[in-house]
Amino acid sequence: MAVSDGVVKKIILSYTYVAIWIFLSFTVIVYNKYILDRKMYNWPYPISLTMIHMAFCSSLAYLLVRVFKLVEPVSMSRDLYLRSVVPIGLLYSLSLWFSNSAYIYLSVSFIQMLKALMPVAVYSIGVVFKKEMFKNETMANMVSISLGVAVAAYGEAKFDSWGVTLQLMAVAFEATRLVLIQILLNSKGISLNPITSLYYIAPCCLLFLSIPWVIMEYPSLRDNSSFHLDFVIFGTNSTCAFALNLAVFLLVGKTSALTMNVAGVVKDWLLIAFSWSVIKDTVTPLNLIGYGLAFLGVAYYNHSKLQALKASEAQKKARQVDEEAGRLLEEREGEKKSENRN
């Protein structure tokens, strides 16, 4: 009975972490849309919003790592930081800038449909950098996802080419960042959780974003004398963004990255439903058909990844068993030799 209670508790906790992550991810996306959309809060400054997030998150991450010491920092030299973390920070800043900019031009539902291209981008860039093996079956799956997104785009009622370009660039930069994390950090035995990622990466993101901010947004903000920073709006928005990183830390740490991918699919459908029913964005039948096709492709991709992971773990266990058996055999042979000598 005690074992049963433990299993039930673990299942309940896992679903709780998933629900918290979905809620916070959902909240951050809708909140960003509300702030940036010209028909809502009407503050179309995506670089400024991203910089506020980075300043807030890097400050809290510093407190957690250095002051309260709740999270252990990673041992990292200055050379490693400049060669590995800074390029990742540059890509992250570009990804956040372009993805937030897309909210000005596109609906929440359509943006989620375009984000279904992420596995396609990660796999394609992984093949280029030789982190993924080219397989005809996987590439056919990527093509099916792309066709689904293309159908969804064709059926979009308020298609904006500049908004689509921004979102596709955001996907490309984010996919490149994920692949470079494997090449520049994971291959060197360095693993960053969401808190240490913010601690190391957010400050350089803030620095990179300050360059386009001075040129593109600062003049407009300076001349707009009617603008006053709403600490309630931007404070709660930044808090939600930081809480989302904590939720990722909990979800991946207590379950797995694959669980987060599956939960992400649920979140996307919820956002599409919310965008249609509450924000009153137009979602056409062709949108849904296209995204449905892309969704099936992404689900199959996640399933294939899970099967590959299981096969890898099975091979690792079999290798450990063989090594243990070989060690025992050597010990027995050694004992027999010592007995014969005696």
CSV table of C-alpha atoms in Angstrom, one decimal:
chain,number,residue,atom,x,y,z
A,1,MET,CA,0.0,0.0,0.0
A,2,ALA,CA,2.9,2.3,0.8
A,3,VAL,CA,4.4,1.6,-2.6
A,4,SER,CA,1.1,2.3,-4.2
A,5,ASP,CA,0.8,5.6,-2.4
A,6,GLY,CA,4.3,6.6,-3.4
A,7,VAL,CA,3.5,5.9,-7.1
A,8,VAL,CA,0.2,7.9,-6.9
A,9,LYS,CA,2.0,10.8,-5.3
A,10,LYS,CA,4.7,10.8,-8.0
A,11,ILE,CA,2.1,10.8,-10.7
A,12,ILE,CA,0.1,13.6,-9.1
A,13,LEU,CA,3.4,15.6,-8.7
A,14,SER,CA,4.3,15.0,-12.4
A,15,TYR,CA,0.9,16.2,-13.6
A,16,THR,CA,1.1,19.2,-11.2
A,17,TYR,CA,4.5,20.3,-12.7
A,18,VAL,CA,3.1,19.8,-16.2
A,19,ALA,CA,0.0,21.9,-15.3
A,20,ILE,CA,2.1,24.7,-13.8
A,21,TRP,CA,4.4,24.8,-16.8
A,22,ILE,CA,1.5,24.9,-19.3
A,23,PHE,CA,-0.2,27.7,-17.2
A,24,LEU,CA,2.9,29.9,-17.0
A,25,SER,CA,3.9,29.3,-20.6
A,26,PHE,CA,0.4,30.1,-21.7
A,27,THR,CA,0.3,33.2,-19.5
A,28,VAL,CA,3.7,34.6,-20.8
A,29,ILE,CA,2.7,34.2,-24.4
A,30,VAL,CA,-0.8,35.8,-24.0
A,31,TYR,CA,0.7,38.6,-21.7
A,32,ASN,CA,3.4,39.4,-24.3
A,33,LYS,CA,0.8,39.5,-27.0
A,34,TYR,CA,-1.4,41.9,-24.9
A,35,ILE,CA,1.5,44.3,-24.2
A,36,LEU,CA,2.8,44.4,-27.8
A,37,ASP,CA,-0.4,44.3,-29.8
A,38,ARG,CA,-1.4,47.7,-31.1
A,39,LYS,CA,-5.1,46.9,-30.5
A,40,MET,CA,-4.6,46.0,-26.9
A,41,TYR,CA,-2.0,47.6,-24.5
A,42,ASN,CA,-0.3,49.2,-27.6
A,43,TRP,CA,3.3,49.1,-26.5
A,44,PRO,CA,5.0,47.9,-29.7
A,45,TYR,CA,8.6,47.8,-28.4
A,46,PRO,CA,9.7,44.2,-28.5
A,47,ILE,CA,13.4,44.9,-27.9
A,48,SER,CA,12.5,47.0,-24.8
A,49,LEU,CA,10.2,44.3,-23.5
A,50,THR,CA,12.8,41.6,-24.0
A,51,MET,CA,15.5,43.7,-22.3
A,52,ILE,CA,13.2,44.2,-19.3
A,53,HIS,CA,12.8,40.5,-19.0
A,54,MET,CA,16.5,39.9,-19.3
A,55,ALA,CA,17.4,42.5,-16.7
A,56,PHE,CA,14.8,41.2,-14.3
A,57,CYS,CA,15.7,37.5,-14.8
A,58,SER,CA,19.5,38.0,-14.6
A,59,SER,CA,19.1,40.0,-11.4
A,60,LEU,CA,17.0,37.2,-9.8
A,61,ALA,CA,19.3,34.5,-11.1
A,62,TYR,CA,22.3,36.3,-9.6
A,63,LEU,CA,20.5,36.4,-6.2
A,64,LEU,CA,19.6,32.6,-6.4
A,65,VAL,CA,23.1,31.6,-7.4
A,66,ARG,CA,25.4,34.1,-5.6
A,67,VAL,CA,23.5,35.5,-2.6
A,68,PHE,CA,21.1,32.8,-1.5
A,69,LYS,CA,23.2,30.0,-3.0
A,70,LEU,CA,20.1,27.9,-3.9
A,71,VAL,CA,21.6,26.9,-7.2
A,72,GLU,CA,25.3,25.8,-7.7
A,73,PRO,CA,27.2,27.8,-10.4
A,74,VAL,CA,29.1,26.0,-13.1
A,75,SER,CA,32.8,26.1,-13.2
A,76,MET,CA,33.6,28.1,-16.3
A,77,SER,CA,36.7,30.0,-17.5
A,78,ARG,CA,36.6,33.3,-19.2
A,79,ASP,CA,37.8,31.8,-22.4
A,80,LEU,CA,35.0,29.2,-22.3
A,81,TYR,CA,32.5,31.9,-21.6
A,82,LEU,CA,33.6,34.0,-24.5
A,83,ARG,CA,33.8,31.1,-27.0
A,84,SER,CA,30.7,29.1,-25.9
A,85,VAL,CA,28.2,31.2,-23.9
A,86,VAL,CA,28.5,34.5,-25.8
A,87,PRO,CA,27.5,33.0,-29.2
A,88,ILE,CA,24.6,31.2,-27.6
A,89,GLY,CA,23.6,34.5,-25.9
A,90,LEU,CA,23.7,36.3,-29.2
A,91,LEU,CA,21.4,33.7,-30.8
A,92,TYR,CA,19.1,33.7,-27.8
A,93,SER,CA,18.7,37.5,-27.9
A,94,LEU,CA,17.9,37.4,-31.7
A,95,SER,CA,15.4,34.6,-31.1
A,96,LEU,CA,13.6,36.5,-28.4
A,97,TRP,CA,13.6,39.8,-30.2
A,98,PHE,CA,12.1,38.3,-33.4
A,99,SER,CA,9.6,36.1,-31.7
A,100,ASN,CA,8.3,39.0,-29.6
A,101,SER,CA,8.2,41.2,-32.7
A,102,ALA,CA,6.0,38.7,-34.4
A,103,TYR,CA,3.2,39.3,-31.9
A,104,ILE,CA,2.7,42.7,-33.3
A,105,TYR,CA,1.8,41.3,-36.7
A,106,LEU,CA,0.4,37.8,-36.2
A,107,SER,CA,-2.3,36.1,-34.1
A,108,VAL,CA,-1.3,33.9,-31.2
A,109,SER,CA,-2.9,30.9,-32.9
A,110,PHE,CA,-1.0,31.3,-36.1
A,111,ILE,CA,2.3,31.9,-34.3
A,112,GLN,CA,1.8,28.6,-32.5
A,113,MET,CA,1.2,26.9,-35.8
A,114,LEU,CA,4.5,28.3,-37.2
A,115,LYS,CA,6.4,27.1,-34.1
A,116,ALA,CA,5.6,23.6,-35.2
A,117,LEU,CA,8.5,24.0,-37.6
A,118,MET,CA,11.0,23.9,-34.6
A,119,PRO,CA,11.7,20.1,-35.0
A,120,VAL,CA,12.3,20.6,-38.7
A,121,ALA,CA,14.8,23.5,-38.0
A,122,VAL,CA,16.6,21.6,-35.2
A,123,TYR,CA,17.0,18.4,-37.3
A,124,SER,CA,18.1,20.3,-40.4
A,125,ILE,CA,20.7,22.4,-38.6
A,126,GLY,CA,21.8,19.3,-36.6
A,127,VAL,CA,22.5,17.5,-39.9
A,128,VAL,CA,24.5,20.5,-41.2
A,129,PHE,CA,26.6,20.5,-38.0
A,130,LYS,CA,26.8,16.7,-38.1
A,131,LYS,CA,25.0,16.3,-34.7
A,132,GLU,CA,22.2,14.4,-36.4
A,133,MET,CA,22.4,11.5,-38.9
A,134,PHE,CA,20.6,12.1,-42.2
A,135,LYS,CA,17.8,9.5,-42.6
A,136,ASN,CA,15.3,9.4,-45.4
A,137,GLU,CA,12.5,8.5,-43.0
A,138,THR,CA,13.2,11.4,-40.6
A,139,MET,CA,13.5,13.8,-43.5
A,140,ALA,CA,10.1,12.6,-44.9
A,141,ASN,CA,8.6,13.3,-41.5
A,142,MET,CA,10.1,16.8,-41.6
A,143,VAL,CA,8.6,17.4,-45.0
A,144,SER,CA,5.2,16.3,-43.7
A,145,ILE,CA,5.4,18.8,-40.8
A,146,SER,CA,6.5,21.6,-43.2
A,147,LEU,CA,3.6,20.8,-45.6
A,148,GLY,CA,1.2,21.0,-42.7
A,149,VAL,CA,2.5,24.4,-41.6
A,150,ALA,CA,2.3,25.5,-45.3
A,151,VAL,CA,-1.3,24.5,-45.5
A,152,ALA,CA,-2.0,26.3,-42.2
A,153,ALA,CA,-0.3,29.4,-43.6
A,154,TYR,CA,-2.2,29.3,-46.8
A,155,GLY,CA,-5.5,29.2,-44.8
A,156,GLU,CA,-4.5,32.1,-42.5
A,157,ALA,CA,-7.1,34.8,-42.7
A,158,LYS,CA,-4.8,37.7,-41.6
A,159,PHE,CA,-1.5,36.6,-43.3
A,160,ASP,CA,1.3,39.1,-42.8
A,161,SER,CA,4.5,38.3,-44.7
A,162,TRP,CA,6.8,40.4,-42.5
A,163,GLY,CA,5.3,38.8,-39.3
A,164,VAL,CA,5.9,35.3,-40.8
A,165,THR,CA,9.4,36.2,-41.7
A,166,LEU,CA,10.1,37.4,-38.2
A,167,GLN,CA,8.7,34.2,-36.7
A,168,LEU,CA,10.6,31.9,-39.1
A,169,MET,CA,13.8,33.8,-38.3
A,170,ALA,CA,13.1,33.4,-34.6
A,171,VAL,CA,12.6,29.6,-35.1
A,172,ALA,CA,15.9,29.4,-37.1
A,173,PHE,CA,17.9,31.3,-34.4
A,174,GLU,CA,16.4,29.2,-31.6
A,175,ALA,CA,17.1,26.0,-33.4
A,176,THR,CA,20.7,27.0,-34.1
A,177,ARG,CA,21.1,27.9,-30.4
A,178,LEU,CA,19.8,24.5,-29.3
A,179,VAL,CA,22.3,22.7,-31.6
A,180,LEU,CA,25.2,25.0,-30.5
A,181,ILE,CA,24.4,24.2,-26.8
A,182,GLN,CA,25.1,20.5,-27.7
A,183,ILE,CA,28.3,21.4,-29.6
A,184,LEU,CA,29.8,24.2,-27.4
A,185,LEU,CA,28.6,23.1,-23.9
A,186,ASN,CA,27.2,19.6,-23.6
A,187,SER,CA,30.1,18.0,-25.5
A,188,LYS,CA,32.5,19.6,-23.0
A,189,GLY,CA,30.5,18.2,-20.0
A,190,ILE,CA,28.8,21.5,-19.1
A,191,SER,CA,25.1,21.3,-18.4
A,192,LEU,CA,23.2,24.5,-17.7
A,193,ASN,CA,19.7,24.3,-16.0
A,194,PRO,CA,17.3,27.2,-16.7
A,195,ILE,CA,18.5,29.2,-13.7
A,196,THR,CA,22.2,28.9,-14.4
A,197,SER,CA,21.4,29.6,-18.1
A,198,LEU,CA,19.8,32.9,-17.1
A,199,TYR,CA,22.8,33.6,-14.8
A,200,TYR,CA,25.3,33.2,-17.6
A,201,ILE,CA,23.4,34.1,-20.7
A,202,ALA,CA,20.8,36.8,-19.7
A,203,PRO,CA,23.5,39.5,-19.1
A,204,CYS,CA,25.1,39.1,-22.5
A,205,CYS,CA,21.6,39.0,-24.1
A,206,LEU,CA,21.0,42.4,-22.4
A,207,LEU,CA,24.2,43.7,-23.8
A,208,PHE,CA,23.5,42.5,-27.4
A,209,LEU,CA,19.9,43.8,-27.4
A,210,SER,CA,21.1,47.3,-26.2
A,211,ILE,CA,22.7,47.9,-29.6
A,212,PRO,CA,19.5,47.6,-31.8
A,213,TRP,CA,17.5,49.2,-28.9
A,214,VAL,CA,19.6,52.4,-29.0
A,215,ILE,CA,19.1,52.6,-32.8
A,216,MET,CA,15.5,51.4,-33.3
A,217,GLU,CA,13.5,52.0,-30.1
A,218,TYR,CA,15.2,54.4,-27.8
A,219,PRO,CA,14.5,57.5,-30.1
A,220,SER,CA,10.8,56.7,-30.2
A,221,LEU,CA,10.6,56.1,-26.4
A,222,ARG,CA,12.5,59.3,-25.7
A,223,ASP,CA,10.2,61.4,-28.0
A,224,ASN,CA,7.0,59.8,-26.6
A,225,SER,CA,6.6,62.0,-23.5
A,226,SER,CA,3.2,60.4,-22.7
A,227,PHE,CA,4.8,57.1,-21.9
A,228,HIS,CA,5.4,56.1,-18.3
A,229,LEU,CA,6.6,52.6,-17.3
A,230,ASP,CA,3.8,50.7,-15.7
A,231,PHE,CA,5.5,48.8,-12.9
A,232,VAL,CA,2.5,46.6,-12.3
A,233,ILE,CA,2.2,45.5,-15.9
A,234,PHE,CA,5.9,45.0,-16.6
A,235,GLY,CA,6.7,43.7,-13.1
A,236,THR,CA,4.1,41.0,-13.3
A,237,ASN,CA,5.0,40.2,-16.9
A,238,SER,CA,8.7,39.8,-15.9
A,239,THR,CA,7.8,37.8,-12.9
A,240,CYS,CA,5.8,35.4,-15.0
A,241,ALA,CA,8.7,35.1,-17.5
A,242,PHE,CA,11.1,34.2,-14.6
A,243,ALA,CA,8.6,31.8,-13.0
A,244,LEU,CA,8.3,30.0,-16.4
A,245,ASN,CA,12.1,29.3,-16.2
A,246,LEU,CA,11.6,27.9,-12.7
A,247,ALA,CA,8.8,25.8,-14.0
A,248,VAL,CA,11.0,24.4,-16.8
A,249,PHE,CA,13.7,23.6,-14.2
A,250,LEU,CA,11.1,21.7,-12.1
A,251,LEU,CA,9.4,19.9,-15.1
A,252,VAL,CA,12.6,18.7,-16.8
A,253,GLY,CA,14.3,17.9,-13.4
A,254,LYS,CA,11.3,15.9,-12.1
A,255,THR,CA,10.1,14.3,-15.3
A,256,SER,CA,11.9,14.6,-18.6
A,257,ALA,CA,12.5,16.9,-21.6
A,258,LEU,CA,10.2,14.7,-23.7
A,259,THR,CA,7.4,15.3,-21.2
A,260,MET,CA,7.8,19.0,-21.8
A,261,ASN,CA,7.6,18.4,-25.5
A,262,VAL,CA,4.3,16.5,-25.1
A,263,ALA,CA,3.0,19.1,-22.7
A,264,GLY,CA,4.0,21.8,-25.3
A,265,VAL,CA,1.6,20.2,-27.8
A,266,VAL,CA,-1.3,20.4,-25.3
A,267,LYS,CA,-0.3,24.0,-24.6
A,268,ASP,CA,-0.4,24.9,-28.3
A,269,TRP,CA,-3.9,23.5,-28.8
A,270,LEU,CA,-5.1,25.4,-25.7
A,271,LEU,CA,-3.6,28.6,-27.0
A,272,ILE,CA,-5.2,28.1,-30.4
A,273,ALA,CA,-8.6,27.6,-28.7
A,274,PHE,CA,-8.0,30.6,-26.4
A,275,SER,CA,-6.9,32.8,-29.3
A,276,TRP,CA,-10.1,31.9,-31.2
A,277,SER,CA,-12.6,32.0,-28.3
A,278,VAL,CA,-11.3,34.9,-26.2
A,279,ILE,CA,-9.0,37.1,-28.3
A,280,LYS,CA,-11.4,36.5,-31.2
A,281,ASP,CA,-8.7,35.7,-33.7
A,282,THR,CA,-9.9,34.1,-36.9
A,283,VAL,CA,-9.1,30.4,-37.1
A,284,THR,CA,-10.1,28.9,-40.4
A,285,PRO,CA,-10.8,25.2,-41.1
A,286,LEU,CA,-7.7,25.1,-43.4
A,287,ASN,CA,-5.7,26.5,-40.4
A,288,LEU,CA,-6.8,23.5,-38.3
A,289,ILE,CA,-6.3,20.9,-41.1
A,290,GLY,CA,-2.8,22.2,-41.7
A,291,TYR,CA,-1.8,22.4,-38.1
A,292,GLY,CA,-3.4,18.9,-37.5
A,293,LEU,CA,-1.1,17.5,-40.2
A,294,ALA,CA,1.9,19.2,-38.6
A,295,PHE,CA,0.8,18.0,-35.2
A,296,LEU,CA,0.8,14.4,-36.4
A,297,GLY,CA,4.3,14.9,-37.8
A,298,VAL,CA,5.6,16.4,-34.5
A,299,ALA,CA,3.9,13.6,-32.5
A,300,TYR,CA,5.6,10.9,-34.7
A,301,TYR,CA,8.9,12.7,-34.3
A,302,ASN,CA,8.6,12.7,-30.5
A,303,HIS,CA,7.7,9.0,-30.6
A,304,SER,CA,10.7,8.2,-32.7
A,305,LYS,CA,13.0,10.2,-30.3
A,306,LEU,CA,11.5,8.2,-27.4
A,307,GLN,CA,12.1,4.9,-29.1
A,308,ALA,CA,15.7,5.8,-30.0
A,309,LEU,CA,16.3,6.9,-26.3
A,310,LYS,CA,14.9,3.6,-25.0
A,311,ALA,CA,17.1,1.6,-27.5
A,312,SER,CA,20.1,3.6,-26.4
A,313,GLU,CA,19.4,3.0,-22.7
A,314,ALA,CA,18.9,-0.8,-23.4
A,315,GLN,CA,22.3,-1.0,-25.2
A,316,LYS,CA,23.9,0.8,-22.3
A,317,LYS,CA,22.4,-1.6,-19.8
A,318,ALA,CA,23.4,-4.6,-21.9
A,319,ARG,CA,27.0,-3.2,-22.1
A,320,GLN,CA,27.1,-2.8,-18.3
A,321,VAL,CA,25.9,-6.4,-17.8
A,322,ASP,CA,28.6,-7.7,-20.3
A,323,GLU,CA,31.3,-5.7,-18.5
A,324,GLU,CA,30.2,-7.0,-15.1
A,325,ALA,CA,30.1,-10.6,-16.4
A,326,GLY,CA,33.6,-10.2,-17.9
A,327,ARG,CA,34.9,-8.8,-14.6
A,328,LEU,CA,33.4,-11.7,-12.6
A,329,LEU,CA,34.9,-14.2,-15.1
A,330,GLU,CA,38.3,-12.7,-14.7
A,331,GLU,CA,38.0,-12.8,-10.9
A,332,ARG,CA,37.1,-16.5,-11.0
A,333,GLU,CA,39.9,-17.3,-13.3
A,334,GLY,CA,42.3,-15.5,-11.0
A,335,GLU,CA,41.0,-17.5,-8.0
A,336,LYS,CA,41.4,-20.8,-9.9
A,337,LYS,CA,45.0,-19.9,-10.8
A,338,SER,CA,45.8,-19.0,-7.2
A,339,GLU,CA,44.3,-22.3,-6.0
A,340,ASN,CA,46.3,-24.3,-8.6
A,341,ARG,CA,49.5,-22.6,-7.4
A,342,ASN,CA,48.7,-23.6,-3.8
